[in-house]
Coordinates of C-alpha atoms in Angstrom, one line a residue:
M1 CA 18.8 -13.9 24.3
R2 CA 16.2 -14.7 27.0
H3 CA 16.6 -12.8 30.2
S4 CA 14.7 -11.8 33.3
P5 CA 12.0 -9.2 33.0
A6 CA 13.2 -5.7 33.6
P7 CA 11.5 -3.4 36.0
T8 CA 9.4 -1.0 34.0
G9 CA 7.3 0.9 36.5
T10 CA 7.8 3.6 39.0
L11 CA 9.9 1.3 41.2
S12 CA 12.6 1.2 38.6
V13 CA 13.1 5.0 38.6
P14 CA 15.5 5.1 41.6
L15 CA 17.7 2.5 39.9
W16 CA 18.1 4.5 36.7
R17 CA 18.8 7.7 38.8
A18 CA 21.4 5.8 40.8
I19 CA 23.1 4.6 37.6
A20 CA 23.0 8.2 36.2
V21 CA 24.7 9.5 39.4
F22 CA 27.3 6.7 39.1
R23 CA 28.1 7.5 35.4
F24 CA 28.7 11.2 36.2
A25 CA 30.7 10.5 39.3
A26 CA 32.8 8.0 37.4
L27 CA 33.3 10.5 34.6
G28 CA 34.5 13.1 37.1
Y29 CA 37.0 10.6 38.4
V30 CA 38.2 9.9 34.9
L31 CA 38.8 13.7 34.4
V32 CA 40.6 14.0 37.7
L33 CA 43.0 11.1 36.8
Y34 CA 43.6 12.5 33.3
A35 CA 44.6 15.8 34.8
R36 CA 46.9 14.0 37.2
N37 CA 48.4 11.5 34.8
A38 CA 48.4 13.3 31.4
A39 CA 52.1 13.9 31.6
D40 CA 52.7 10.2 31.5
Y41 CA 50.4 9.6 28.5
A42 CA 52.0 8.8 25.1
H43 CA 49.5 11.1 23.3
P44 CA 47.9 13.3 26.0
F45 CA 46.3 15.8 23.6
L46 CA 44.7 13.1 21.5
A47 CA 43.0 11.9 24.7
A48 CA 40.8 15.0 24.7
P49 CA 38.4 13.8 21.9
V50 CA 38.0 10.5 23.7
L51 CA 37.1 12.3 26.9
L52 CA 34.7 14.5 25.0
G53 CA 33.0 11.4 23.5
M54 CA 32.7 9.9 27.0
I55 CA 31.0 13.1 28.2
V56 CA 28.6 13.1 25.3
W57 CA 27.8 9.4 25.7
T58 CA 27.3 9.8 29.5
I59 CA 24.7 12.5 28.9
T60 CA 23.0 10.5 26.1
A61 CA 22.8 7.2 28.0
T62 CA 21.5 9.0 31.1
W63 CA 18.7 10.5 29.0
A64 CA 17.9 7.3 27.0
Y65 CA 17.9 4.5 29.5
P66 CA 14.9 5.6 31.6
R67 CA 12.8 5.6 28.5
R68 CA 11.4 2.2 28.0
Q69 CA 10.8 2.6 24.2
L70 CA 14.5 3.3 23.8
R71 CA 15.8 0.6 26.1
R72 CA 16.4 -2.0 23.3
W73 CA 19.4 -3.9 21.9
P74 CA 20.7 -1.0 19.8
L75 CA 21.1 1.1 22.9
L76 CA 22.6 -1.7 25.0
A77 CA 25.0 -2.7 22.2
T78 CA 26.1 1.0 21.6
D79 CA 26.7 1.5 25.3
L80 CA 28.9 -1.6 25.5
A81 CA 30.7 -0.7 22.2
V82 CA 31.6 2.8 23.5
A83 CA 33.1 1.3 26.7
L84 CA 35.0 -1.2 24.6
A85 CA 36.3 1.5 22.3
T86 CA 37.7 3.5 25.3
L87 CA 39.5 0.4 26.5
L88 CA 41.0 -0.5 23.1
V89 CA 42.4 3.0 22.5
S90 CA 44.0 3.1 26.0
P91 CA 47.3 1.3 25.0
W92 CA 47.8 3.8 22.1
L93 CA 46.9 6.9 24.1
I94 CA 48.6 6.1 27.3
G95 CA 51.3 3.7 26.0
R96 CA 52.0 0.2 27.1
P97 CA 55.0 1.1 29.2
A98 CA 52.8 3.5 31.3
L99 CA 50.1 0.9 31.6
A100 CA 52.7 -1.6 32.8
D101 CA 53.8 0.8 35.4
G102 CA 50.3 1.0 36.9
V103 CA 48.7 3.9 35.1
P104 CA 45.0 3.1 34.8
T105 CA 43.2 2.9 31.5
I106 CA 41.5 6.0 30.4
A107 CA 38.0 4.7 31.3
V108 CA 38.8 3.4 34.8
A109 CA 35.5 3.0 36.8
W110 CA 33.4 4.5 34.0
L111 CA 33.5 1.0 32.4
A112 CA 31.0 -0.2 34.9
G113 CA 28.2 2.0 33.5
P114 CA 27.2 -0.5 30.8
V115 CA 27.4 -3.4 33.2
L116 CA 24.9 -1.7 35.6
A117 CA 22.6 -0.8 32.7
W118 CA 22.7 -4.3 31.3
A119 CA 22.0 -5.8 34.7
V120 CA 19.0 -3.5 35.4
T121 CA 17.6 -4.1 31.9
G122 CA 18.1 -7.9 31.7
G123 CA 18.9 -9.2 35.2
R124 CA 22.0 -11.0 36.4
R125 CA 22.7 -12.9 33.1
L126 CA 23.0 -9.8 31.0
G127 CA 24.9 -8.0 33.7
V128 CA 27.4 -10.8 34.0
A129 CA 27.7 -11.1 30.2
A130 CA 28.6 -7.4 29.9
A131 CA 31.1 -7.7 32.8
V132 CA 32.8 -10.7 31.2
V133 CA 33.2 -8.9 27.9
L134 CA 34.7 -5.7 29.4
A135 CA 36.9 -7.6 31.9
A136 CA 38.3 -9.8 29.2
T137 CA 39.1 -6.7 27.0
D138 CA 40.6 -4.9 30.0
L139 CA 43.0 -7.9 30.6
A140 CA 43.8 -8.1 26.8
V141 CA 45.1 -4.5 26.6
R142 CA 47.6 -5.1 29.5
D143 CA 51.0 -6.8 29.0
R144 CA 51.1 -8.4 32.4
L145 CA 48.5 -10.0 34.7
N146 CA 48.6 -9.4 38.4
E147 CA 46.3 -8.8 41.2
S148 CA 45.7 -5.1 40.4
S149 CA 44.8 -5.9 36.8
V150 CA 42.3 -8.6 37.7
T151 CA 40.5 -6.7 40.4
P152 CA 38.5 -4.3 38.1
G153 CA 37.0 -7.3 36.2
V154 CA 36.1 -9.1 39.4
L155 CA 34.4 -5.9 40.8
M156 CA 32.4 -5.6 37.5
L157 CA 31.3 -9.2 37.8
L158 CA 30.1 -8.7 41.3
A159 CA 28.3 -5.5 40.4
G160 CA 26.5 -7.3 37.5
I161 CA 25.3 -10.1 39.8
A162 CA 24.2 -7.8 42.7
V163 CA 22.4 -5.2 40.6
G164 CA 20.8 -7.8 38.3
H165 CA 19.4 -9.6 41.4
V166 CA 18.0 -6.4 42.7
A167 CA 16.5 -5.5 39.3
R168 CA 14.8 -9.0 39.2
L169 CA 13.3 -8.4 42.7
I170 CA 12.0 -5.0 41.7
A171 CA 10.4 -6.5 38.5
T172 CA 8.7 -9.2 40.7
A173 CA 7.5 -6.5 43.1
E174 CA 6.1 -4.4 40.3
Q175 CA 4.2 -7.4 38.9
R176 CA 2.7 -8.2 42.3
L177 CA 1.8 -4.6 42.9
R178 CA 0.1 -4.5 39.5
R179 CA -1.9 -7.6 40.3
A180 CA -2.9 -6.1 43.7
V181 CA -4.1 -2.9 42.1
E182 CA -6.1 -4.9 39.5
L183 CA -7.6 -7.0 42.2
E184 CA -8.5 -4.0 44.3
A185 CA -10.2 -2.4 41.2
A186 CA -12.1 -5.6 40.5
T187 CA -13.2 -5.8 44.2
R188 CA -14.5 -2.2 44.1
E189 CA -16.4 -2.9 40.9
L190 CA -17.9 -6.1 42.5
A191 CA -18.8 -4.2 45.6
A192 CA -20.6 -1.5 43.5
A193 CA -22.4 -4.2 41.5
T194 CA -23.4 -5.9 44.8
R195 CA -24.8 -2.7 46.3
E196 CA -26.8 -2.1 43.1
R197 CA -28.1 -5.7 43.2
E198 CA -29.0 -5.2 46.9
R199 CA -31.0 -2.0 46.0
L200 CA -32.8 -3.8 43.2
A201 CA -33.5 -6.8 45.6
R202 CA -35.1 -4.4 48.1
D203 CA -37.3 -2.9 45.4
I204 CA -38.3 -6.2 43.9
H205 CA -39.1 -7.7 47.3
D206 CA -41.2 -4.8 48.4
S207 CA -43.2 -4.5 45.3
V208 CA -43.2 -7.3 42.7
L209 CA -42.7 -10.3 45.0
Q210 CA -45.4 -9.2 47.4
V211 CA -47.9 -8.5 44.7
L212 CA -47.2 -11.9 43.1
A213 CA -47.5 -13.6 46.4
M214 CA -50.9 -11.9 47.1
V215 CA -52.2 -12.9 43.6
A216 CA -51.1 -16.5 44.1
R217 CA -52.6 -16.7 47.6
R218 CA -56.0 -15.2 46.8
G219 CA -56.5 -16.9 43.5
A220 CA -55.3 -20.4 44.6
H221 CA -58.9 -21.7 45.0
L222 CA -60.4 -20.1 42.0
D223 CA -61.2 -21.9 38.8
G224 CA -60.7 -20.9 35.1
E225 CA -58.5 -18.1 34.0
A226 CA -58.3 -16.6 37.5
G227 CA -56.9 -19.8 38.9
E228 CA -54.4 -20.2 36.0
L229 CA -53.3 -16.6 36.6
A230 CA -52.8 -17.3 40.3
R231 CA -50.7 -20.4 39.4
L232 CA -48.5 -18.4 37.0
A233 CA -48.1 -15.7 39.6
G234 CA -46.9 -18.3 42.1
E235 CA -44.4 -19.8 39.6
Q236 CA -43.0 -16.3 38.8
E237 CA -42.7 -15.5 42.5
S238 CA -40.7 -18.6 43.1
A239 CA -38.4 -17.9 40.1
L240 CA -37.9 -14.3 41.1
R241 CA -37.1 -15.2 44.7
A242 CA -34.5 -17.7 43.4
L243 CA -33.0 -15.0 41.2
V244 CA -32.8 -12.4 44.0
T245 CA -31.3 -14.8 46.5
S246 CA -28.8 -16.5 44.1
R247 CA -26.0 -14.2 45.4
P248 CA -25.5 -12.4 48.7
T249 CA -27.7 -9.4 48.6
A250 CA -28.7 -6.8 51.1
P251 CA -32.1 -5.6 52.4
P252 CA -35.3 -4.8 50.4
T253 CA -37.5 -1.7 50.8
A254 CA -40.8 -1.0 52.4
P255 CA -43.8 -3.2 51.6
A256 CA -46.3 -2.6 48.9
G257 CA -48.8 0.1 49.8
A258 CA -46.4 1.7 52.3
P259 CA -45.5 5.4 52.0
A260 CA -42.8 6.1 49.4
A261 CA -40.1 6.7 52.0
D262 CA -37.2 6.6 49.6
A263 CA -38.7 9.4 47.5
A264 CA -39.9 11.4 50.4
A265 CA -36.8 13.4 51.1
P266 CA -33.4 14.2 49.5
S267 CA -30.7 11.9 50.9
G268 CA -28.7 14.8 52.5
A269 CA -31.6 16.8 53.9
A270 CA -32.7 16.5 57.5
T271 CA -36.1 14.7 57.7
D272 CA -38.5 14.3 60.5
L273 CA -38.8 10.5 61.1
R274 CA -42.2 11.0 62.8
T275 CA -43.8 12.3 59.5
M276 CA -42.5 9.4 57.5
V277 CA -43.7 6.7 60.0
A278 CA -47.0 8.4 60.7
G279 CA -48.2 7.3 57.2
Y280 CA -48.4 3.7 58.5
A281 CA -51.1 4.6 61.1
A282 CA -54.2 2.6 60.4
P283 CA -57.2 1.1 62.4
R284 CA -54.9 -1.9 63.4
V285 CA -51.7 0.1 63.7
S286 CA -51.0 2.7 66.4
V287 CA -48.0 5.1 66.1
A288 CA -46.5 6.9 69.1
A289 CA -43.8 9.5 68.8
P290 CA -42.1 12.3 70.8
A291 CA -43.6 15.8 70.6
E292 CA -40.3 17.2 69.2
P293 CA -39.2 16.4 65.7
V294 CA -36.9 13.4 65.3
L295 CA -34.5 14.6 62.6
L296 CA -32.4 12.2 60.6
P297 CA -30.6 12.5 57.3
G298 CA -33.0 11.8 54.5
H299 CA -31.5 8.5 53.3
L300 CA -31.3 7.3 56.9
A301 CA -34.9 8.2 57.7
A302 CA -36.1 6.6 54.5
E303 CA -34.3 3.3 55.4
V304 CA -35.8 3.3 58.9
A305 CA -39.3 4.1 57.7
A306 CA -39.1 1.3 55.0
A307 CA -37.9 -1.2 57.6
V308 CA -40.8 -0.2 59.9
G309 CA -43.2 -0.7 56.9
A310 CA -41.7 -4.2 56.3
A311 CA -42.1 -5.1 60.0
L312 CA -45.7 -4.0 60.0
D313 CA -46.4 -5.8 56.8
N314 CA -45.1 -9.1 58.4
A315 CA -47.0 -8.4 61.6
L316 CA -50.4 -7.9 59.9
R317 CA -50.0 -10.6 57.3
H318 CA -48.6 -13.4 59.6
G319 CA -49.9 -12.4 63.0
G320 CA -53.5 -13.4 62.3
P321 CA -56.7 -11.6 61.2
D322 CA -57.2 -9.8 64.5
A323 CA -53.6 -8.9 65.1
R324 CA -52.8 -5.3 66.1
A325 CA -49.5 -3.5 66.0
W326 CA -47.9 -0.6 67.8
V327 CA -45.0 1.6 66.7
L328 CA -43.0 3.6 69.2
I329 CA -40.4 6.1 68.3
E330 CA -37.8 7.1 70.9
A331 CA -35.1 9.8 70.4
E332 CA -31.9 9.7 72.4
P333 CA -28.9 12.1 72.1
D334 CA -26.9 9.6 70.0
A335 CA -29.4 7.2 68.6
V336 CA -33.0 6.7 67.5
T337 CA -34.9 3.6 68.4
V338 CA -38.2 2.5 66.8
S339 CA -40.1 -0.5 68.3
V340 CA -42.7 -2.4 66.3
R341 CA -44.8 -4.7 68.5
D342 CA -47.7 -6.8 67.7
D343 CA -50.0 -9.2 69.6
G344 CA -50.1 -11.8 66.9
C345 CA -49.2 -15.5 66.9
G346 CA -45.5 -14.9 67.2
I347 CA -42.6 -16.5 65.4
A348 CA -41.7 -20.1 65.9
P349 CA -38.1 -20.9 66.8
G350 CA -36.0 -21.3 63.6
R351 CA -38.7 -19.9 61.4
L352 CA -36.7 -16.8 60.4
A353 CA -33.8 -19.0 59.2
E354 CA -36.1 -21.3 57.3
A355 CA -37.8 -18.3 55.6
A356 CA -34.5 -16.9 54.5
A357 CA -33.5 -20.2 53.0
Q358 CA -36.8 -20.3 51.1
G359 CA -36.1 -16.9 49.6
R360 CA -38.5 -15.0 51.7
L361 CA -36.5 -11.9 52.5
G362 CA -38.9 -9.8 54.6
V363 CA -37.0 -10.0 57.9
S364 CA -33.5 -10.8 56.6
Q365 CA -33.3 -8.0 54.1
S366 CA -36.2 -5.5 54.3
I367 CA -35.7 -5.2 58.0
R368 CA -32.4 -6.5 59.4
G369 CA -30.3 -6.0 56.3
R370 CA -31.6 -2.5 55.7
I371 CA -30.9 -1.3 59.2
V372 CA -27.5 -3.0 59.4
E373 CA -26.5 -1.4 56.1
V374 CA -26.9 2.1 57.7
G375 CA -24.9 1.1 60.8
G376 CA -27.8 0.2 63.1
T377 CA -28.9 -2.9 65.0
V378 CA -32.0 -5.0 65.0
R379 CA -33.3 -7.0 68.0
I380 CA -36.3 -9.4 67.6
H381 CA -38.1 -10.7 70.6
S382 CA -40.8 -13.3 69.8
A383 CA -42.4 -16.6 71.0
P384 CA -45.3 -18.6 69.8
D385 CA -48.7 -17.1 70.8
E386 CA -46.9 -14.2 72.6
G387 CA -46.6 -11.7 69.7
T388 CA -43.4 -10.2 68.3
E389 CA -41.4 -7.1 69.1
I390 CA -38.8 -5.8 66.6
E391 CA -36.5 -3.0 67.9
L392 CA -34.7 -0.9 65.3
R393 CA -31.8 1.2 66.6
V394 CA -29.8 3.6 64.3
P395 CA -27.1 6.2 65.2
A396 CA -28.3 9.8 65.2
P397 CA -25.6 12.0 63.6
A398 CA -24.6 15.0 65.7
P399 CA -26.3 18.3 64.7
G400 CA -24.4 20.2 62.0

C-alpha cells in the first residue's frame, strides 16, 4: 500500500512520546474500569491474562515504534492484531448481556493506540484504515447498535485523520529542513572555495600577471626569439586574466618587487604598520609616518601594506616617467588611514570600470577589494593631469 512519507527525524520524537503517554494512560483507564466492572463480567478471572498481555504489548510497542528499523509492516500488523484480539474476546469474557447493558469492552480507549501509530507511520490513509477495521469489529461484537456504540468508532476515525494530517505536515517540514541544512552546507563550502580563489587571484595578479605584462610590454618591439617570447607572454597574460576574472573574486596582493607583507608577521601578532610600509620608500616614493608605532593585527597590517604597494605600483607605472608618489600614515583612536598620492597624469573618468572589465585587477582587487575584505573603506580622488590620491581607511582594534 502506498502512503504518505512518515516523519523520521527529530521532529517526530514528540509524536511517538505522545502516543506512548496515551497508551499508558489508556491502559490505566482499562485497569480502573476492570476493577469497577469485574463483578459484572462473565469470566472475571480469565480477563487477567488478557490484561497482562495488554500491559506487555503496551511496553513493547512503546519501545519499538520510535525505532525506524522496526517500524515496518510486521509491527503495524501485530499492533492491530493485538487490539482486534482484545475486542473479539470481550463478548466471551464480559458476556453479551453485560455488553448490551452498557458495560464497555475490555480494551475501551486502548483500542486507539494502533490507530494513532498507523496514522503517524503512514499518514491519514493508514490511520483511517486502522480505524475502520477496529470500528467495524467493535460494532460486530455488540448485539445492538445505538449512539453510544457508534461513538468510539467515529472518534477513532477522527483521530486517524487528524494525527495522520499532522504527521504528513511534520514529514514535509523535515524534508524542507533537511534541504535547508544541505543548502547551508553547500553555501559554506562555496564561500570557502570563493575565499581561496580570491586569495589565489591576489597572488596571481601581484606576481605572475605583472611579470607577464612587463615581459610582453618590453619585448613587443624586439625581433626573433625575444619578440616571440614577448608575444607568448602577452597571450598567457590575457588567458590568465580571463581565468582569474571568470567568477567573482576578491582582491590581489602587493605588486611584484614589493616587501613580502603577508609573510612579515603572524596573523594574530601586533605589527607596526610603519615598518611594513617603510619598505616602499624609494627615490620617487616618500613615506611619512607618526613617531609612535602604528600597531595592527598582523593579517590586517599585511593587507594594508599590500594595498599600498599595489597603489604605488599603479602610480609609478601609469603616472608617467617623472611621476612621484607620497605615502602618509595617520593613526586615530579607532582607525588607521593611509593616503597614497601621486603627481602623475591622473585617471580618466570611467577608466577604472573599463580596466576591471578587461581583467586588470589592480584597483578593483589589489586595492579596493583587499581593504573592503578587512572591513575598511577606499576613496579615490583623481582627475586627468591632476594626479591621484587613494585613501585607505581600516578600523583599528581596541588594545587587548
